[in-house]
Amino acid sequence: MRRLPDILIAPVVRLALAEDLGRAGDVTAMACIPEDARMTAAFVARKSGVLAGVDAVRLAVLALDPQARIDVRLNDGDALTPGAVLAVVEANARAFLSAERTALNLVGRLSGVATLTQAYVQAVEGAGARIADTRKTTPGLRALEKHAVACGGGMNHRFGLDDAILIKDNHVAVCGGAAEAVRRARAFAPHLMKVEVEVDGLDQLDDVLALIDEGAAPDVIMLDNFSLADLRTAVDRVAGRIVLEASGGVDLTTVRAIAETGVDVISVGALTHSAPVLDIGLDAL
């Protein structure tokens, strides 16, 4: 079972609720629903997928009705089938209906990320490569979306700009070359911080590999938009000495062939920037 601490989820839930409630609150609920009315309803999957974000459902309801009774039936990372019940809630009707859309938006979004990730992981099964996410996340939702990637069987790349050095093409341009950028990064990096460099061709790769003899090689080399033939050549030249990450031109129709070149990691921005929302609904009981 995978869980994020409530302290990471709760601020996102509060902001989403505040955005929805606006200046005057849920005027429809106030107009139509008696103040003391109660209701019971179930969050139900409409399609198959992987669950992520069930704690966002719980926290959204509790934020508006702290006395609500919530029976969580499934955990993040669990498989969903049509009709599967994620959670059953009994709460003040006004509060519950006001929290409904925020809860569904978050659990649907995160379950969609987990489901798409699982599809990529299954596509490369047995090939030896791992699927990783990127920083192409929804602003404010990075921790939740990366959690969803993990729920789908993927692994997390760096979380932000502060936890790993990733030298991209524009850094290389300013530094005057990939090898020089890596030398500077190695001189700067603390002993626990990894260094990765992006290269866009075999010539750049060779320049970086020359750093091995200097004792200044990066921990990871990102092969950006390489052809399959060049990926195989890169794998042969590196010969397991440095972790190789393939990036660019990756989708569900190409990922298997990329994995079979022998790279170690395939990073996929689509996991978080293009995942469709998984259809999850609320059924009154």
Short mmCIF file of C-alpha atoms in Angstrom, two decimals:
data_model
loop_
_atom_site.label_atom_id
_atom_site.label_comp_id
_atom_site.label_asym_id
_atom_site.label_seq_id
_atom_site.Cartn_x
_atom_site.Cartn_y
_atom_site.Cartn_z
CA MET A 1 0.00 0.00 0.00
CA ARG A 2 1.31 3.43 -0.96
CA ARG A 3 0.35 6.55 0.98
CA LEU A 4 1.34 10.17 1.01
CA PRO A 5 1.31 11.96 4.38
CA ASP A 6 -1.85 14.01 4.90
CA ILE A 7 0.30 17.09 5.42
CA LEU A 8 1.26 17.00 1.72
CA ILE A 9 -2.27 16.42 0.44
CA ALA A 10 -4.28 18.69 2.73
CA PRO A 11 -2.97 22.05 1.39
CA VAL A 12 -3.86 21.04 -2.18
CA VAL A 13 -7.34 19.97 -1.07
CA ARG A 14 -7.90 23.23 0.82
CA LEU A 15 -6.86 25.36 -2.15
CA ALA A 16 -9.09 23.37 -4.50
CA LEU A 17 -12.06 23.69 -2.15
CA ALA A 18 -11.48 27.42 -1.73
CA GLU A 19 -11.35 27.83 -5.51
CA ASP A 20 -14.68 26.01 -5.86
CA LEU A 21 -16.48 27.65 -2.94
CA GLY A 22 -15.48 31.12 -4.11
CA ARG A 23 -16.78 34.17 -2.29
CA ALA A 24 -20.17 32.93 -1.12
CA GLY A 25 -19.90 29.16 -0.72
CA ASP A 26 -22.05 26.52 -2.42
CA VAL A 27 -25.17 28.56 -3.12
CA THR A 28 -26.92 25.61 -4.76
CA ALA A 29 -26.51 23.41 -1.70
CA MET A 30 -27.59 26.24 0.59
CA ALA A 31 -30.65 26.95 -1.53
CA CYS A 32 -31.82 23.36 -1.99
CA ILE A 33 -30.54 21.24 0.91
CA PRO A 34 -31.77 21.55 4.50
CA GLU A 35 -28.97 22.56 6.83
CA ASP A 36 -29.14 19.38 8.91
CA ALA A 37 -29.79 16.91 6.07
CA ARG A 38 -27.46 13.93 5.80
CA MET A 39 -26.59 11.65 2.92
CA THR A 40 -24.64 8.49 2.18
CA ALA A 41 -22.90 7.89 -1.12
CA ALA A 42 -20.17 5.77 -2.67
CA PHE A 43 -17.24 6.75 -4.85
CA VAL A 44 -17.32 4.22 -7.69
CA ALA A 45 -14.97 3.47 -10.58
CA ARG A 46 -16.63 3.61 -14.01
CA LYS A 47 -13.62 2.20 -15.87
CA SER A 48 -10.69 -0.11 -15.22
CA GLY A 49 -7.45 1.41 -14.01
CA VAL A 50 -5.18 1.96 -11.04
CA LEU A 51 -6.31 3.89 -7.98
CA ALA A 52 -4.39 6.91 -6.74
CA GLY A 53 -5.61 9.78 -4.58
CA VAL A 54 -8.15 8.10 -2.32
CA ASP A 55 -6.82 10.13 0.62
CA ALA A 56 -7.75 13.30 -1.26
CA VAL A 57 -11.36 12.07 -1.19
CA ARG A 58 -11.19 11.55 2.56
CA LEU A 59 -9.57 14.91 3.26
CA ALA A 60 -11.93 16.86 1.00
CA VAL A 61 -14.97 15.51 2.83
CA LEU A 62 -13.47 15.95 6.29
CA ALA A 63 -12.44 19.53 5.51
CA LEU A 64 -16.11 20.49 5.17
CA ASP A 65 -17.60 18.00 7.64
CA PRO A 66 -15.11 16.92 10.31
CA GLN A 67 -17.73 14.52 11.74
CA ALA A 68 -18.23 12.62 8.49
CA ARG A 69 -17.90 8.84 8.58
CA ILE A 70 -15.68 7.55 5.77
CA ASP A 71 -15.17 3.89 4.97
CA VAL A 72 -12.20 3.63 2.59
CA ARG A 73 -12.52 0.31 0.78
CA LEU A 74 -9.47 0.40 -1.54
CA ASN A 75 -5.92 1.69 -1.28
CA ASP A 76 -3.74 3.67 -3.66
CA GLY A 77 -2.08 1.29 -6.09
CA ASP A 78 -5.03 -1.12 -6.12
CA ALA A 79 -6.51 -2.27 -9.42
CA LEU A 80 -9.90 -0.82 -10.32
CA THR A 81 -12.64 -2.48 -12.32
CA PRO A 82 -15.95 -0.91 -13.39
CA GLY A 83 -18.23 -0.78 -10.37
CA ALA A 84 -15.43 -1.02 -7.79
CA VAL A 85 -16.24 1.00 -4.67
CA LEU A 86 -13.36 3.18 -3.50
CA ALA A 87 -15.03 4.60 -0.43
CA VAL A 88 -18.43 5.03 1.20
CA VAL A 89 -19.17 8.31 2.97
CA GLU A 90 -21.95 9.35 5.36
CA ALA A 91 -21.91 13.08 6.01
CA ASN A 92 -23.82 16.33 6.19
CA ALA A 93 -25.44 16.62 2.77
CA ARG A 94 -24.51 20.24 2.14
CA ALA A 95 -20.89 19.66 3.07
CA PHE A 96 -20.65 16.42 1.10
CA LEU A 97 -22.10 17.90 -2.07
CA SER A 98 -19.81 20.90 -1.77
CA ALA A 99 -16.74 18.63 -1.47
CA GLU A 100 -17.85 16.21 -4.21
CA ARG A 101 -16.25 17.84 -7.25
CA THR A 102 -12.92 18.56 -5.58
CA ALA A 103 -12.73 14.96 -4.39
CA LEU A 104 -13.62 13.57 -7.82
CA ASN A 105 -11.28 15.93 -9.67
CA LEU A 106 -8.30 14.87 -7.59
CA VAL A 107 -8.94 11.14 -7.45
CA GLY A 108 -9.80 11.02 -11.16
CA ARG A 109 -6.73 13.01 -12.17
CA LEU A 110 -4.33 11.00 -10.01
CA SER A 111 -5.84 7.64 -10.94
CA GLY A 112 -5.46 8.62 -14.59
CA VAL A 113 -1.75 9.24 -14.06
CA ALA A 114 -1.36 5.91 -12.26
CA THR A 115 -3.27 4.08 -14.98
CA LEU A 116 -1.23 5.54 -17.85
CA THR A 117 1.98 4.81 -15.97
CA GLN A 118 0.97 1.18 -15.56
CA ALA A 119 0.39 0.94 -19.32
CA TYR A 120 3.97 2.11 -19.98
CA VAL A 121 5.41 -0.19 -17.33
CA GLN A 122 3.57 -3.16 -18.81
CA ALA A 123 4.72 -2.21 -22.32
CA VAL A 124 8.41 -2.59 -21.36
CA GLU A 125 8.03 -5.58 -19.05
CA GLY A 126 10.96 -7.95 -19.38
CA ALA A 127 13.10 -5.52 -21.40
CA GLY A 128 15.10 -4.31 -18.42
CA ALA A 129 14.32 -0.59 -18.63
CA ARG A 130 12.43 1.34 -15.97
CA ILE A 131 9.82 4.03 -16.63
CA ALA A 132 10.35 7.40 -14.95
CA ASP A 133 8.39 10.63 -14.79
CA THR A 134 9.64 14.19 -15.36
CA ARG A 135 9.03 17.68 -13.96
CA LYS A 136 6.26 18.24 -16.51
CA THR A 137 3.66 18.20 -13.77
CA THR A 138 0.62 20.34 -12.96
CA PRO A 139 1.80 23.32 -10.86
CA GLY A 140 0.97 22.67 -7.23
CA LEU A 141 0.26 18.96 -7.78
CA ARG A 142 3.79 17.61 -8.25
CA ALA A 143 3.99 15.56 -5.05
CA LEU A 144 0.57 14.03 -5.71
CA GLU A 145 1.23 13.31 -9.39
CA LYS A 146 4.61 11.75 -8.68
CA HIS A 147 2.95 9.64 -6.01
CA ALA A 148 0.46 8.53 -8.65
CA VAL A 149 3.32 7.54 -10.97
CA ALA A 150 4.71 5.35 -8.21
CA CYS A 151 1.25 3.82 -7.68
CA GLY A 152 1.30 2.80 -11.35
CA GLY A 153 4.68 1.09 -11.03
CA GLY A 154 6.86 3.89 -12.39
CA MET A 155 9.74 5.56 -10.62
CA ASN A 156 10.26 9.19 -9.80
CA HIS A 157 12.87 11.37 -11.46
CA ARG A 158 14.07 14.40 -9.49
CA PHE A 159 11.32 16.25 -7.63
CA GLY A 160 12.62 19.75 -8.24
CA LEU A 161 15.60 21.87 -9.14
CA ASP A 162 17.22 21.37 -5.75
CA ASP A 163 17.66 17.61 -5.36
CA ALA A 164 19.78 16.65 -8.38
CA ILE A 165 21.87 18.33 -11.07
CA LEU A 166 20.45 17.84 -14.55
CA ILE A 167 22.46 19.62 -17.25
CA LYS A 168 20.23 20.33 -20.25
CA ASP A 169 21.07 21.63 -23.72
CA ASN A 170 20.79 25.29 -22.73
CA HIS A 171 23.16 24.79 -19.79
CA VAL A 172 25.58 23.14 -22.22
CA ALA A 173 25.28 26.07 -24.64
CA VAL A 174 26.14 28.61 -21.95
CA CYS A 175 29.01 26.53 -20.55
CA GLY A 176 30.56 25.93 -23.96
CA GLY A 177 30.20 22.18 -24.04
CA ALA A 178 28.76 19.17 -22.27
CA ALA A 179 32.05 18.00 -20.79
CA GLU A 180 32.84 21.42 -19.34
CA ALA A 181 29.36 21.65 -17.82
CA VAL A 182 29.83 18.26 -16.16
CA ARG A 183 33.24 19.27 -14.79
CA ARG A 184 31.69 22.35 -13.19
CA ALA A 185 28.80 20.31 -11.82
CA ARG A 186 31.15 17.74 -10.29
CA ALA A 187 33.13 20.50 -8.59
CA PHE A 188 29.92 21.98 -7.18
CA ALA A 189 27.95 18.88 -6.16
CA PRO A 190 27.88 17.56 -2.58
CA HIS A 191 28.79 13.89 -2.22
CA LEU A 192 25.14 12.73 -2.09
CA MET A 193 23.95 14.69 -5.11
CA LYS A 194 23.86 12.98 -8.50
CA VAL A 195 24.84 14.63 -11.76
CA GLU A 196 23.07 13.95 -15.05
CA VAL A 197 23.83 15.45 -18.43
CA GLU A 198 21.72 15.53 -21.58
CA VAL A 199 23.45 14.81 -24.88
CA ASP A 200 21.89 15.16 -28.31
CA GLY A 201 24.29 13.08 -30.41
CA LEU A 202 27.03 10.48 -30.36
CA ASP A 203 29.76 13.14 -30.63
CA GLN A 204 28.57 14.76 -27.41
CA LEU A 205 28.33 11.34 -25.82
CA ASP A 206 31.98 10.65 -26.64
CA ASP A 207 33.02 13.99 -25.12
CA VAL A 208 31.26 13.07 -21.90
CA LEU A 209 32.66 9.53 -21.84
CA ALA A 210 36.16 10.99 -21.99
CA LEU A 211 35.52 12.33 -18.50
CA ILE A 212 35.68 8.79 -17.12
CA ASP A 213 39.48 8.90 -17.33
CA GLU A 214 39.44 12.22 -15.43
CA GLY A 215 37.30 10.77 -12.64
CA ALA A 216 34.67 13.41 -13.43
CA ALA A 217 32.05 11.41 -15.31
CA PRO A 218 28.34 12.04 -14.64
CA ASP A 219 26.17 9.51 -12.84
CA VAL A 220 23.58 9.49 -15.62
CA ILE A 221 23.59 10.42 -19.30
CA MET A 222 20.31 11.38 -20.93
CA LEU A 223 20.13 10.42 -24.60
CA ASP A 224 17.78 13.02 -26.02
CA ASN A 225 15.79 12.14 -29.15
CA PHE A 226 18.28 9.50 -30.28
CA SER A 227 17.30 7.13 -33.06
CA LEU A 228 17.00 3.47 -32.14
CA ALA A 229 20.26 2.75 -33.95
CA ASP A 230 22.07 5.51 -32.06
CA LEU A 231 20.59 4.33 -28.76
CA ARG A 232 22.03 0.86 -29.40
CA THR A 233 25.40 2.38 -30.32
CA ALA A 234 25.36 4.48 -27.15
CA VAL A 235 24.60 1.43 -25.03
CA ASP A 236 27.54 -0.40 -26.61
CA ARG A 237 29.94 2.52 -26.08
CA VAL A 238 28.96 3.08 -22.46
CA ALA A 239 29.11 -0.67 -21.71
CA GLY A 240 27.36 -0.37 -18.36
CA ARG A 241 29.75 2.20 -16.90
CA ILE A 242 27.13 4.96 -16.58
CA VAL A 243 23.35 4.83 -16.26
CA LEU A 244 21.68 5.66 -19.57
CA GLU A 245 18.32 7.41 -19.79
CA ALA A 246 16.39 7.72 -23.04
CA SER A 247 14.10 10.70 -23.49
CA GLY A 248 12.08 12.23 -26.31
CA GLY A 249 9.84 10.64 -28.90
CA VAL A 250 8.42 8.24 -26.32
CA ASP A 251 4.84 7.03 -26.50
CA LEU A 252 3.10 3.70 -26.08
CA THR A 253 3.85 2.74 -29.68
CA THR A 254 7.60 3.39 -29.39
CA VAL A 255 8.52 2.66 -25.78
CA ARG A 256 9.04 -1.09 -26.18
CA ALA A 257 11.54 -0.67 -29.01
CA ILE A 258 13.38 2.00 -27.02
CA ALA A 259 13.57 -0.31 -24.00
CA GLU A 260 14.94 -3.14 -26.13
CA THR A 261 17.99 -1.04 -27.11
CA GLY A 262 19.37 -1.70 -23.63
CA VAL A 263 18.93 1.69 -21.95
CA ASP A 264 18.39 1.67 -18.20
CA VAL A 265 15.67 4.31 -17.83
CA ILE A 266 13.05 5.85 -20.11
CA SER A 267 11.64 9.18 -18.94
CA VAL A 268 8.13 10.00 -20.14
CA GLY A 269 6.63 13.46 -19.72
CA ALA A 270 3.25 12.20 -20.90
CA LEU A 271 2.74 10.30 -17.65
CA THR A 272 1.80 13.56 -15.97
CA HIS A 273 1.17 16.10 -18.71
CA SER A 274 -1.10 13.99 -20.93
CA ALA A 275 -2.77 11.38 -18.75
CA PRO A 276 -6.55 11.22 -19.28
CA VAL A 277 -8.70 11.49 -16.18
CA LEU A 278 -10.00 8.12 -15.02
CA ASP A 279 -13.81 8.10 -14.85
CA ILE A 280 -14.84 7.87 -11.19
CA GLY A 281 -18.32 8.86 -10.05
CA LEU A 282 -20.38 9.41 -6.91
CA ASP A 283 -23.50 7.31 -6.40
CA ALA A 284 -26.01 8.19 -3.70
CA LEU A 285 -27.06 5.21 -1.56
#
